[in-house]
Short mmCIF file of N, CA, C and O in Angstrom, two decimals:
data_model
loop_
_atom_site.label_atom_id
_atom_site.label_comp_id
_atom_site.label_asym_id
_atom_site.label_seq_id
_atom_site.Cartn_x
_atom_site.Cartn_y
_atom_site.Cartn_z
N MET A 1 0.75 -0.76 0.19
CA MET A 1 -0.18 0.26 -0.12
C MET A 1 0.68 1.05 -0.32
O MET A 1 0.88 2.13 -0.58
N LEU A 2 2.22 0.70 0.77
CA LEU A 2 2.96 2.76 0.38
C LEU A 2 3.49 2.63 -0.51
O LEU A 2 4.07 3.31 -1.07
N THR A 3 4.42 1.65 -1.37
CA THR A 3 4.19 1.67 -2.54
C THR A 3 3.28 2.05 -3.27
O THR A 3 4.03 2.50 -4.59
N SER A 4 1.98 1.46 -3.20
CA SER A 4 1.52 2.27 -4.44
C SER A 4 1.91 3.57 -4.64
O SER A 4 0.60 4.39 -5.22
N MET A 5 0.87 4.04 -2.69
CA MET A 5 1.15 5.84 -2.56
C MET A 5 2.13 6.85 -3.48
O MET A 5 1.78 7.00 -4.06
N VAL A 6 3.51 5.93 -3.05
CA VAL A 6 4.57 6.23 -3.20
C VAL A 6 3.98 6.35 -4.65
O VAL A 6 4.39 7.55 -5.30
N LYS A 7 3.93 5.64 -5.60
CA LYS A 7 4.30 5.22 -7.52
C LYS A 7 2.57 6.35 -7.65
O LYS A 7 2.82 7.39 -8.43
N GLU A 8 2.05 6.81 -7.26
CA GLU A 8 0.45 7.64 -7.15
C GLU A 8 1.28 8.90 -6.88
O GLU A 8 0.88 10.09 -7.47
N HIS A 9 1.79 9.49 -6.34
CA HIS A 9 2.68 10.35 -5.69
C HIS A 9 3.94 10.79 -6.99
O HIS A 9 3.59 11.91 -6.98
N HIS A 10 3.87 10.20 -7.15
CA HIS A 10 5.42 10.10 -8.10
C HIS A 10 4.24 10.23 -9.62
O HIS A 10 4.77 11.26 -10.50
N LYS A 11 3.48 9.96 -9.52
CA LYS A 11 2.98 9.90 -11.31
C LYS A 11 2.25 11.66 -10.97
O LYS A 11 1.95 11.94 -11.54
N GLU A 12 1.37 11.05 -9.78
CA GLU A 12 0.46 13.49 -9.46
C GLU A 12 1.97 13.95 -9.79
O GLU A 12 2.01 15.27 -10.23
N GLN A 13 2.90 13.89 -9.28
CA GLN A 13 4.19 15.02 -9.07
C GLN A 13 4.84 14.27 -10.41
O GLN A 13 5.16 16.44 -11.74
N ALA A 14 4.79 13.47 -11.31
CA ALA A 14 5.58 13.74 -13.21
C ALA A 14 3.86 14.81 -13.85
O ALA A 14 4.49 15.05 -14.39
N LYS A 15 3.07 13.91 -13.37
CA LYS A 15 1.75 15.10 -14.13
C LYS A 15 1.44 16.76 -13.46
O LYS A 15 1.72 17.45 -14.70
N ARG A 16 2.49 16.92 -11.83
CA ARG A 16 2.46 18.61 -12.29
C ARG A 16 3.33 19.01 -12.53
O ARG A 16 3.36 20.05 -13.34
N LYS A 17 4.74 18.43 -13.13
CA LYS A 17 5.91 18.49 -13.99
C LYS A 17 5.30 18.97 -14.99
O LYS A 17 6.18 19.97 -16.23
N GLN A 18 4.46 18.29 -15.88
CA GLN A 18 4.68 18.02 -17.42
C GLN A 18 3.24 18.80 -17.19
O GLN A 18 3.21 20.04 -18.23
N GLU A 19 2.19 19.70 -16.28
CA GLU A 19 1.47 21.19 -16.45
C GLU A 19 2.74 21.83 -16.50
O GLU A 19 2.15 22.88 -17.42
N GLN A 20 3.29 21.79 -15.37
CA GLN A 20 3.85 23.16 -15.33
C GLN A 20 5.27 23.45 -16.53
O GLN A 20 5.83 24.28 -16.49
N GLU A 21 5.02 22.18 -16.49
CA GLU A 21 6.31 22.52 -17.85
C GLU A 21 5.46 22.77 -19.14
O GLU A 21 5.78 23.87 -20.20
N VAL A 22 4.00 22.31 -19.62
CA VAL A 22 3.62 22.97 -20.35
C VAL A 22 3.14 24.42 -20.57
O VAL A 22 3.38 25.42 -21.09
N ARG A 23 2.64 24.76 -18.12
CA ARG A 23 2.00 26.03 -18.23
C ARG A 23 3.69 27.21 -18.65
O ARG A 23 3.54 28.30 -18.86
N ARG A 24 5.00 26.59 -18.64
CA ARG A 24 5.75 27.62 -18.81
C ARG A 24 6.23 27.66 -20.03
O ARG A 24 6.37 28.71 -20.44
N LYS A 25 5.95 26.84 -20.57
CA LYS A 25 6.76 26.22 -22.18
C LYS A 25 5.00 28.07 -23.04
O LYS A 25 5.67 28.46 -23.52
N GLU A 26 4.10 27.98 -22.52
CA GLU A 26 2.67 28.93 -22.75
C GLU A 26 3.45 29.94 -22.64
O GLU A 26 3.17 31.16 -23.23
N ALA A 27 3.52 30.19 -21.55
CA ALA A 27 4.02 31.18 -20.46
C ALA A 27 5.60 31.64 -21.69
O ALA A 27 5.50 33.17 -21.88
N ILE A 28 6.31 31.17 -21.90
CA ILE A 28 7.51 31.55 -23.61
C ILE A 28 6.91 32.37 -24.14
O ILE A 28 7.52 33.57 -24.67
N GLU A 29 6.44 31.01 -24.62
CA GLU A 29 5.72 31.66 -26.13
C GLU A 29 4.89 33.25 -25.75
O GLU A 29 4.75 33.83 -26.45
N ALA A 30 3.81 33.04 -25.15
CA ALA A 30 3.29 33.95 -24.45
C ALA A 30 4.11 36.17 -25.24
O ALA A 30 4.22 36.63 -24.84
N SER A 31 5.58 35.59 -23.89
CA SER A 31 6.46 36.77 -23.98
C SER A 31 6.59 36.67 -24.44
O SER A 31 7.59 37.49 -25.50
N ASN A 32 7.15 35.53 -25.66
CA ASN A 32 8.12 35.83 -26.57
C ASN A 32 6.67 36.39 -27.73
O ASN A 32 7.64 37.70 -28.32
N GLU A 33 5.44 36.63 -28.03
CA GLU A 33 4.93 37.00 -28.84
C GLU A 33 4.84 38.69 -28.26
O GLU A 33 4.35 39.51 -28.82
N LEU A 34 4.72 38.73 -26.94
CA LEU A 34 4.44 39.97 -26.36
C LEU A 34 5.56 41.18 -26.34
O LEU A 34 5.69 42.42 -27.27
N THR A 35 6.54 40.70 -26.58
CA THR A 35 7.80 41.18 -26.84
C THR A 35 7.98 41.24 -28.57
O THR A 35 8.62 42.82 -28.77
N GLN A 36 7.53 40.58 -29.14
CA GLN A 36 7.75 40.40 -30.66
C GLN A 36 7.04 42.44 -30.93
O GLN A 36 6.94 42.72 -31.75
N SER A 37 5.44 41.46 -30.62
CA SER A 37 4.61 42.62 -30.48
C SER A 37 4.84 43.92 -30.02
O SER A 37 4.72 45.61 -31.06
N LEU A 38 5.70 44.44 -29.11
CA LEU A 38 6.31 45.17 -28.81
C LEU A 38 7.48 45.87 -29.51
O LEU A 38 7.30 47.54 -29.57
N VAL A 39 8.15 45.31 -29.79
CA VAL A 39 9.02 44.94 -31.54
C VAL A 39 9.08 45.59 -32.16
O VAL A 39 9.18 46.87 -32.55
N ASP A 40 7.53 44.82 -32.78
CA ASP A 40 7.16 45.26 -34.12
C ASP A 40 5.95 47.18 -33.86
O ASP A 40 6.87 47.56 -34.55
N THR A 41 6.12 47.24 -32.77
CA THR A 41 5.30 48.51 -32.08
C THR A 41 7.01 49.83 -32.13
O THR A 41 6.18 50.83 -33.25
N LEU A 42 7.48 49.22 -31.46
CA LEU A 42 8.64 50.00 -32.02
C LEU A 42 9.53 50.13 -33.26
O LEU A 42 9.39 51.66 -33.52
N ASN A 43 9.56 49.40 -33.65
CA ASN A 43 9.96 49.73 -35.13
C ASN A 43 8.94 50.65 -36.16
O ASN A 43 9.04 50.93 -37.57
N VAL A 44 7.85 50.18 -35.40
CA VAL A 44 6.94 50.63 -36.93
C VAL A 44 6.93 52.31 -36.37
O VAL A 44 6.92 53.17 -36.69
N GLY A 45 7.03 52.94 -35.18
CA GLY A 45 7.63 54.61 -34.71
C GLY A 45 9.12 55.02 -34.84
O GLY A 45 9.41 56.04 -35.74
N VAL A 46 9.42 54.05 -35.02
CA VAL A 46 11.05 53.96 -35.55
C VAL A 46 11.62 54.85 -37.09
O VAL A 46 11.97 55.72 -37.15
N ALA A 47 10.60 53.45 -37.47
CA ALA A 47 10.44 54.01 -39.26
C ALA A 47 10.00 54.86 -39.15
O ALA A 47 10.55 55.25 -40.42
N GLN A 48 9.00 55.48 -39.12
CA GLN A 48 7.97 56.39 -39.27
C GLN A 48 9.08 57.51 -38.92
O GLN A 48 8.98 59.11 -39.30
N ALA A 49 9.59 57.54 -38.30
CA ALA A 49 10.72 58.79 -37.52
C ALA A 49 11.30 59.25 -38.46
O ALA A 49 12.21 59.84 -38.79
N TYR A 50 12.69 57.43 -38.50
CA TYR A 50 13.60 57.49 -39.83
C TYR A 50 12.93 58.34 -41.76
O TYR A 50 13.91 59.56 -41.77
N LEU A 51 11.92 58.07 -41.48
CA LEU A 51 10.80 58.59 -42.89
C LEU A 51 10.85 60.13 -42.44
O LEU A 51 11.34 60.32 -43.83
N ASN A 52 10.84 60.24 -42.06
CA ASN A 52 10.28 61.53 -41.23
C ASN A 52 10.98 62.72 -40.91
O ASN A 52 11.68 63.82 -42.25
N GLN A 53 12.59 61.88 -40.66
CA GLN A 53 13.98 62.59 -40.59
C GLN A 53 14.05 62.50 -42.44
O GLN A 53 14.67 63.81 -42.66
N LYS A 54 14.52 61.87 -42.64
CA LYS A 54 15.09 61.60 -44.32
C LYS A 54 14.46 63.02 -44.84
O LYS A 54 15.00 63.51 -46.35
N ARG A 55 13.22 62.86 -44.77
CA ARG A 55 11.35 64.20 -45.87
C ARG A 55 12.23 65.30 -45.14
O ARG A 55 12.60 66.28 -45.94
N LEU A 56 12.47 66.31 -44.29
CA LEU A 56 12.92 67.22 -43.62
C LEU A 56 13.95 67.19 -44.09
O LEU A 56 14.50 68.80 -44.83
N ASP A 57 15.44 66.26 -44.03
CA ASP A 57 16.37 66.64 -44.50
C ASP A 57 16.10 66.80 -46.12
O ASP A 57 17.40 67.99 -46.84
N ALA A 58 15.77 66.30 -46.81
CA ALA A 58 15.42 66.28 -48.17
C ALA A 58 15.03 68.29 -48.69
O ALA A 58 15.11 68.28 -49.39
N GLU A 59 14.06 69.18 -47.90
CA GLU A 59 13.59 69.28 -47.56
C GLU A 59 14.43 70.64 -46.78
O GLU A 59 14.18 71.82 -47.92
N ALA A 60 15.59 70.17 -46.08
CA ALA A 60 16.05 71.37 -45.59
C ALA A 60 16.73 71.44 -47.03
O ALA A 60 17.75 72.79 -46.78
N LYS A 61 17.39 70.66 -47.47
CA LYS A 61 18.53 70.18 -48.92
C LYS A 61 18.27 71.47 -49.71
O LYS A 61 18.62 72.95 -50.48
N GLN A 62 16.67 71.38 -49.82
CA GLN A 62 15.44 72.23 -50.99
C GLN A 62 15.41 73.67 -50.61
O GLN A 62 15.62 74.57 -51.48
N LEU A 63 15.74 73.86 -49.16
CA LEU A 63 15.31 75.07 -48.75
C LEU A 63 16.96 76.32 -49.40
O LEU A 63 16.61 77.03 -49.69
N HIS A 64 17.57 75.45 -48.55
CA HIS A 64 19.12 75.92 -48.66
C HIS A 64 19.53 76.18 -50.30
O HIS A 64 19.63 77.40 -50.25
N MET A 65 18.99 75.15 -51.49
CA MET A 65 19.72 75.19 -52.36
C MET A 65 18.27 77.08 -52.92
O MET A 65 19.80 77.78 -53.45
N GLY A 66 17.55 76.69 -52.44
CA GLY A 66 16.75 78.45 -52.77
C GLY A 66 16.87 78.91 -52.46
O GLY A 66 17.13 80.58 -52.43
N ALA A 67 17.20 79.51 -50.59
CA ALA A 67 17.51 80.55 -50.45
C ALA A 67 19.62 80.63 -50.74
O ALA A 67 19.75 81.72 -51.30
N THR A 68 20.26 80.24 -51.49
CA THR A 68 21.52 80.49 -52.09
C THR A 68 20.90 80.93 -53.54
O THR A 68 22.10 82.15 -53.60
N ASN A 69 19.87 80.73 -53.98
CA ASN A 69 19.66 80.96 -55.78
C ASN A 69 18.89 82.50 -55.70
O ASN A 69 19.69 83.48 -55.66
N PHE A 70 18.24 82.34 -54.15
CA PHE A 70 17.69 83.89 -54.29
C PHE A 70 18.53 85.12 -53.51
O PHE A 70 18.32 86.08 -53.91
N ALA A 71 19.69 84.36 -52.94
CA ALA A 71 21.07 85.75 -52.73
C ALA A 71 21.80 86.02 -53.67
O ALA A 71 21.79 86.97 -53.81
N LYS A 72 22.16 84.73 -54.24
CA LYS A 72 22.52 85.04 -55.75
C LYS A 72 21.87 86.21 -56.70
O LYS A 72 22.61 86.78 -57.80
N GLN A 73 20.48 85.35 -57.12
CA GLN A 73 19.72 86.96 -57.62
C GLN A 73 19.63 88.34 -57.05
O GLN A 73 19.72 89.33 -58.00
N THR A 74 19.26 88.27 -55.72
CA THR A 74 19.20 88.97 -55.32
C THR A 74 20.71 90.32 -55.59
O THR A 74 20.31 91.52 -55.88
N HIS A 75 21.44 89.46 -55.56
CA HIS A 75 23.43 90.01 -55.60
C HIS A 75 23.32 90.79 -57.08
O HIS A 75 23.56 92.25 -56.84
N GLN A 76 22.77 89.59 -57.78
CA GLN A 76 22.74 90.03 -59.42
C GLN A 76 21.63 91.47 -59.52
O GLN A 76 21.88 92.89 -60.30
N TRP A 77 20.49 91.54 -58.45
CA TRP A 77 19.70 92.69 -58.70
C TRP A 77 20.48 94.34 -57.93
O TRP A 77 20.25 95.46 -59.21
N LEU A 78 20.93 93.92 -56.78
CA LEU A 78 21.69 94.63 -56.54
C LEU A 78 23.08 95.73 -57.40
O LEU A 78 23.17 96.82 -57.75
N GLN A 79 23.86 94.50 -58.51
CA GLN A 79 24.62 94.91 -58.60
C GLN A 79 23.66 96.01 -60.22
O GLN A 79 24.34 97.12 -60.95
N LEU A 80 22.56 95.81 -60.64
CA LEU A 80 21.62 95.67 -62.29
C LEU A 80 21.93 97.97 -61.45
O LEU A 80 21.65 98.80 -62.54
N ILE A 81 20.61 97.38 -60.35
CA ILE A 81 20.27 98.83 -59.62
C ILE A 81 21.62 99.70 -59.15
O ILE A 81 21.22 100.91 -59.81
N ASP A 82 22.57 99.09 -58.65
CA ASP A 82 24.15 100.13 -58.93
C ASP A 82 24.49 100.79 -59.83
O ASP A 82 24.33 101.45 -60.25
N ASN A 83 24.32 100.05 -61.02
CA ASN A 83 24.97 100.23 -62.17
C ASN A 83 23.53 100.98 -62.92
O ASN A 83 24.15 101.97 -63.52
N PHE A 84 22.93 100.68 -62.49
CA PHE A 84 21.76 101.60 -63.52
C PHE A 84 21.75 103.05 -62.78
O PHE A 84 21.28 104.36 -63.38
N SER A 85 21.85 103.11 -60.97
CA SER A 85 22.28 104.48 -60.70
C SER A 85 23.31 105.45 -61.23
O SER A 85 23.62 106.35 -61.62
N SER A 86 24.54 104.66 -61.27
CA SER A 86 25.47 105.34 -61.30
C SER A 86 25.67 106.12 -62.89
O SER A 86 26.14 106.83 -63.58
N ALA A 87 24.64 104.72 -64.11
CA ALA A 87 24.24 105.43 -65.48
C ALA A 87 23.96 106.53 -65.05
O ALA A 87 23.51 107.22 -66.19
N LEU A 88 22.61 106.42 -64.65
CA LEU A 88 21.55 107.60 -64.31
C LEU A 88 22.72 109.45 -63.61
O LEU A 88 22.55 110.08 -63.99
N LYS A 89 24.08 109.21 -62.75
CA LYS A 89 24.52 110.17 -62.42
C LYS A 89 24.76 111.24 -63.60
O LYS A 89 24.95 111.74 -63.30
N GLU A 90 26.22 109.62 -63.91
CA GLU A 90 26.56 109.63 -65.24
C GLU A 90 25.66 110.85 -66.23
O GLU A 90 26.04 111.66 -67.03
N LEU A 91 24.76 110.55 -66.26
CA LEU A 91 23.96 111.11 -66.84
C LEU A 91 23.46 112.92 -66.47
O LEU A 91 23.95 113.77 -67.81
N GLY A 92 23.65 112.58 -65.81
CA GLY A 92 22.67 114.00 -65.14
C GLY A 92 23.91 115.20 -65.21
O GLY A 92 24.18 115.74 -64.82
N ASP A 93 25.78 114.90 -64.61
CA ASP A 93 26.66 114.88 -64.95
C ASP A 93 27.11 115.61 -65.89
O ASP A 93 27.44 116.15 -66.57
N VAL A 94 26.28 114.67 -67.21
CA VAL A 94 26.20 115.19 -68.62
C VAL A 94 25.78 116.09 -69.15
O VAL A 94 25.68 117.62 -69.72
N GLU A 95 24.50 116.02 -68.23
CA GLU A 95 22.97 117.05 -68.73
C GLU A 95 23.78 118.30 -67.89
O GLU A 95 23.80 119.34 -68.76
N ASN A 96 24.41 118.13 -67.07
CA ASN A 96 24.80 119.41 -65.78
C ASN A 96 26.35 120.50 -67.00
O ASN A 96 26.29 121.17 -67.16
N TRP A 97 27.23 119.09 -67.43
CA TRP A 97 28.09 120.14 -68.11
C TRP A 97 27.60 120.68 -69.62
O TRP A 97 28.36 121.64 -69.95
N ALA A 98 26.66 119.60 -70.10
CA ALA A 98 25.72 120.71 -70.97
C ALA A 98 24.79 121.92 -71.19
O ALA A 98 25.90 123.17 -72.17
N ARG A 99 25.10 122.20 -69.74
CA ARG A 99 24.25 123.53 -69.76
C ARG A 99 25.24 124.82 -68.79
O ARG A 99 25.26 125.63 -70.37
N SER A 100 26.26 124.39 -68.85
CA SER A 100 27.51 124.15 -68.41
C SER A 100 28.10 125.18 -69.94
O SER A 100 28.34 126.00 -69.76
N ILE A 101 28.43 124.86 -70.74
CA ILE A 101 28.47 124.42 -72.34
C ILE A 101 27.76 125.23 -73.33
O ILE A 101 28.77 126.10 -73.16
N GLU A 102 26.75 124.75 -72.33
CA GLU A 102 25.79 126.44 -73.64
C GLU A 102 25.08 127.37 -73.01
O GLU A 102 26.21 128.53 -73.57
N GLY A 103 25.66 127.72 -71.08
CA GLY A 103 25.92 129.32 -71.02
C GLY A 103 27.52 130.00 -71.35
O GLY A 103 27.73 131.22 -71.55
N ASP A 104 28.29 128.98 -71.34
CA ASP A 104 29.55 129.39 -72.29
C ASP A 104 29.20 129.97 -73.29
O ASP A 104 30.77 131.08 -73.64
N MET A 105 29.21 129.59 -74.47
CA MET A 105 28.02 129.35 -75.43
C MET A 105 28.03 131.17 -75.60
O MET A 105 28.01 132.00 -76.40
N TYR A 106 27.09 130.50 -74.79
CA TYR A 106 26.16 132.11 -74.83
C TYR A 106 26.78 133.48 -74.15
O TYR A 106 26.68 134.23 -75.16
N VAL A 107 28.01 133.77 -73.59
CA VAL A 107 27.88 134.54 -72.86
C VAL A 107 29.32 134.90 -74.21
O VAL A 107 29.66 135.88 -74.42
N ILE A 108 30.05 133.87 -74.64
CA ILE A 108 31.50 134.15 -76.03
C ILE A 108 29.66 134.78 -77.59
O ILE A 108 30.51 135.47 -78.19
N SER A 109 28.98 134.09 -77.90
CA SER A 109 28.49 134.76 -78.56
C SER A 109 27.85 136.33 -78.42
O SER A 109 27.56 136.97 -79.13
N GLN A 110 27.54 136.51 -76.96
CA GLN A 110 27.18 137.72 -77.26
C GLN A 110 27.89 139.14 -76.58
O GLN A 110 28.18 139.59 -77.29
N SER A 111 29.25 138.33 -76.86
CA SER A 111 30.80 138.56 -76.52
C SER A 111 30.93 139.18 -77.96
O SER A 111 31.58 140.48 -78.51
N LEU A 112 30.92 138.20 -78.76
CA LEU A 112 31.23 138.65 -80.34
C LEU A 112 30.20 139.41 -80.80
O LEU A 112 30.60 140.25 -81.78
N GLU A 113 28.96 139.20 -80.81
CA GLU A 113 27.62 139.98 -81.17
C GLU A 113 28.46 141.79 -80.74
O GLU A 113 28.73 142.60 -81.25
N LEU A 114 29.12 141.65 -79.38
CA LEU A 114 29.23 143.39 -78.17
C LEU A 114 30.40 143.35 -79.29
O LEU A 114 30.80 144.77 -79.93
N ALA A 115 31.40 143.12 -79.71
CA ALA A 115 32.95 143.06 -80.85
C ALA A 115 32.41 144.13 -82.11
O ALA A 115 32.62 144.81 -83.19
N TYR A 116 31.30 142.95 -82.58
CA TYR A 116 30.82 143.84 -83.89
C TYR A 116 30.26 144.14 -84.01
O TYR A 116 30.58 145.42 -84.54
N LYS A 117 29.77 144.44 -83.18
CA LYS A 117 29.03 146.05 -83.52
C LYS A 117 29.64 147.00 -82.86
O LYS A 117 28.99 148.15 -82.70
N ALA A 118 30.88 146.67 -82.03
CA ALA A 118 31.61 147.23 -81.57
C ALA A 118 32.80 148.54 -82.86
O ALA A 118 32.79 149.01 -83.21
N SER A 119 33.02 146.86 -83.20
CA SER A 119 33.91 147.19 -84.71
C SER A 119 33.19 147.97 -85.88
O SER A 119 33.35 148.77 -86.77
N ARG A 120 31.85 147.91 -85.97
CA ARG A 120 30.94 148.78 -86.49
C ARG A 120 30.28 149.86 -86.50
O ARG A 120 30.87 150.72 -87.29
N ALA A 121 29.96 149.84 -84.99
CA ALA A 121 30.39 151.23 -84.77
C ALA A 121 31.63 152.79 -84.86
O ALA A 121 31.74 153.49 -85.21
N THR A 122 32.92 151.78 -85.11
CA THR A 122 33.67 152.22 -85.04
C THR A 122 34.25 152.84 -86.14
O THR A 122 34.71 154.11 -86.98
N GLN A 123 34.14 152.11 -88.11
CA GLN A 123 34.15 151.87 -88.77
C GLN A 123 33.03 153.18 -89.11
O GLN A 123 33.24 153.37 -90.44
N GLY A 124 31.83 153.21 -88.07
CA GLY A 124 31.39 154.09 -89.54
C GLY A 124 29.37 153.53 -89.79
O GLY A 124 29.58 152.72 -89.99
N PRO A 125 28.87 154.48 -89.36
CA PRO A 125 27.13 154.40 -89.38
C PRO A 125 26.97 153.67 -90.81
O PRO A 125 27.29 154.25 -92.03
N GLY A 126 26.04 152.85 -91.64
CA GLY A 126 25.15 152.91 -92.23
C GLY A 126 26.33 151.34 -93.27
O GLY A 126 25.95 151.45 -94.43
N THR A 127 27.18 151.14 -93.05
CA THR A 127 28.27 149.73 -93.70
C THR A 127 28.22 149.08 -93.00
O THR A 127 27.86 148.27 -94.12
N GLY A 128 27.02 148.43 -91.86
CA GLY A 128 26.43 147.01 -92.24
C GLY A 128 25.73 146.96 -90.93
O GLY A 128 24.67 147.94 -91.25
N ASP A 129 24.28 145.55 -91.15
CA ASP A 129 24.07 145.30 -90.91
C ASP A 129 23.82 144.89 -89.82
O ASP A 129 23.88 143.61 -89.29
N ALA A 130 23.31 145.92 -88.39
CA ALA A 130 23.54 145.50 -87.32
C ALA A 130 22.39 144.83 -85.98
O ALA A 130 21.87 145.13 -85.16
N SER A 131 21.30 143.65 -87.37
CA SER A 131 20.02 143.79 -87.05
C SER A 131 19.72 142.68 -86.04
O SER A 131 18.53 141.89 -85.35
N THR A 132 21.05 141.69 -85.84
CA THR A 132 20.47 140.15 -85.31
C THR A 132 20.27 141.09 -83.76
O THR A 132 21.33 141.84 -83.31
N SER A 133 19.67 140.14 -82.81
CA SER A 133 19.13 140.22 -81.82
C SER A 133 19.78 139.58 -80.80
O SER A 133 19.75 138.62 -81.17
N SER A 134 20.43 139.90 -79.25
CA SER A 134 20.78 139.15 -78.19
C SER A 134 19.65 137.42 -78.01
O SER A 134 20.15 136.66 -78.10
N THR A 135 18.31 137.91 -77.89
CA THR A 135 17.48 137.14 -77.99
C THR A 135 16.83 136.07 -78.87
O THR A 135 16.97 134.76 -78.73
N ALA A 136 17.23 136.52 -80.34
CA ALA A 136 17.35 135.02 -81.29
C ALA A 136 18.69 133.79 -81.49
O ALA A 136 18.34 133.18 -81.55
N ASN A 137 20.23 134.55 -80.85
CA ASN A 137 20.90 133.77 -80.40
C ASN A 137 21.58 133.03 -79.50
O ASN A 137 22.05 132.22 -79.36
N ASN A 138 20.20 132.93 -78.14
CA ASN A 138 20.15 132.93 -77.34
C ASN A 138 19.19 130.78 -77.48
O ASN A 138 18.32 131.44 -77.21
N PRO A 139 20.21 130.29 -77.57
CA PRO A 139 19.14 128.69 -78.44
C PRO A 139 18.50 128.14 -75.77
O PRO A 139 17.54 127.63 -76.33
N SER A 140 19.38 129.02 -74.82
CA SER A 140 18.82 128.86 -73.34
C SER A 140 17.16 129.44 -73.12
O SER A 140 15.97 128.80 -72.80
N SER A 141 16.81 130.82 -74.26
CA SER A 141 15.81 131.57 -73.78
C SER A 141 14.94 130.70 -74.83
O SER A 141 13.28 130.16 -75.29
N ASN A 142 15.07 129.73 -76.32
CA ASN A 142 14.54 128.86 -76.92
C ASN A 142 14.08 127.88 -76.31
O ASN A 142 12.81 127.30 -76.65
N ALA A 143 14.71 127.34 -75.63
CA ALA A 143 15.11 125.90 -74.59
C ALA A 143 13.52 125.97 -73.48
O ALA A 143 12.69 124.81 -73.40
N SER A 144 13.67 127.27 -72.66
CA SER A 144 12.60 126.82 -71.99
C SER A 144 11.08 127.36 -72.02
O SER A 144 10.81 127.78 -72.72
#
């Protein structure tokens, strides 16, 4: 009877060990599935973050190229405006020079006319026609 009890006890122990082994395998399998699920969830997040970073890098590179091109174009515009400003300044200088020459020519014309009248007056009346007036020879009075 004792031997049968020992055998029965060993049977139950073996049965419990077998059940524990099955439960242990199930627990390990469930833990592996949970771990794999967590890793997959994290991998999806990491993969999305990687794709976002890659897209941001591409957009940043494109933005940098656009900014560089804009800076070059702005520099060209500034040079063009500076050249245009210089040309306008030179044109103003030429206009002032032309006015100065015109004034000098008017003074010379008046002087020549006075000299001519004076020489005609010394030669005697009636020898020449001094009917030219100073206003007819003044180009600035016609331009105004």
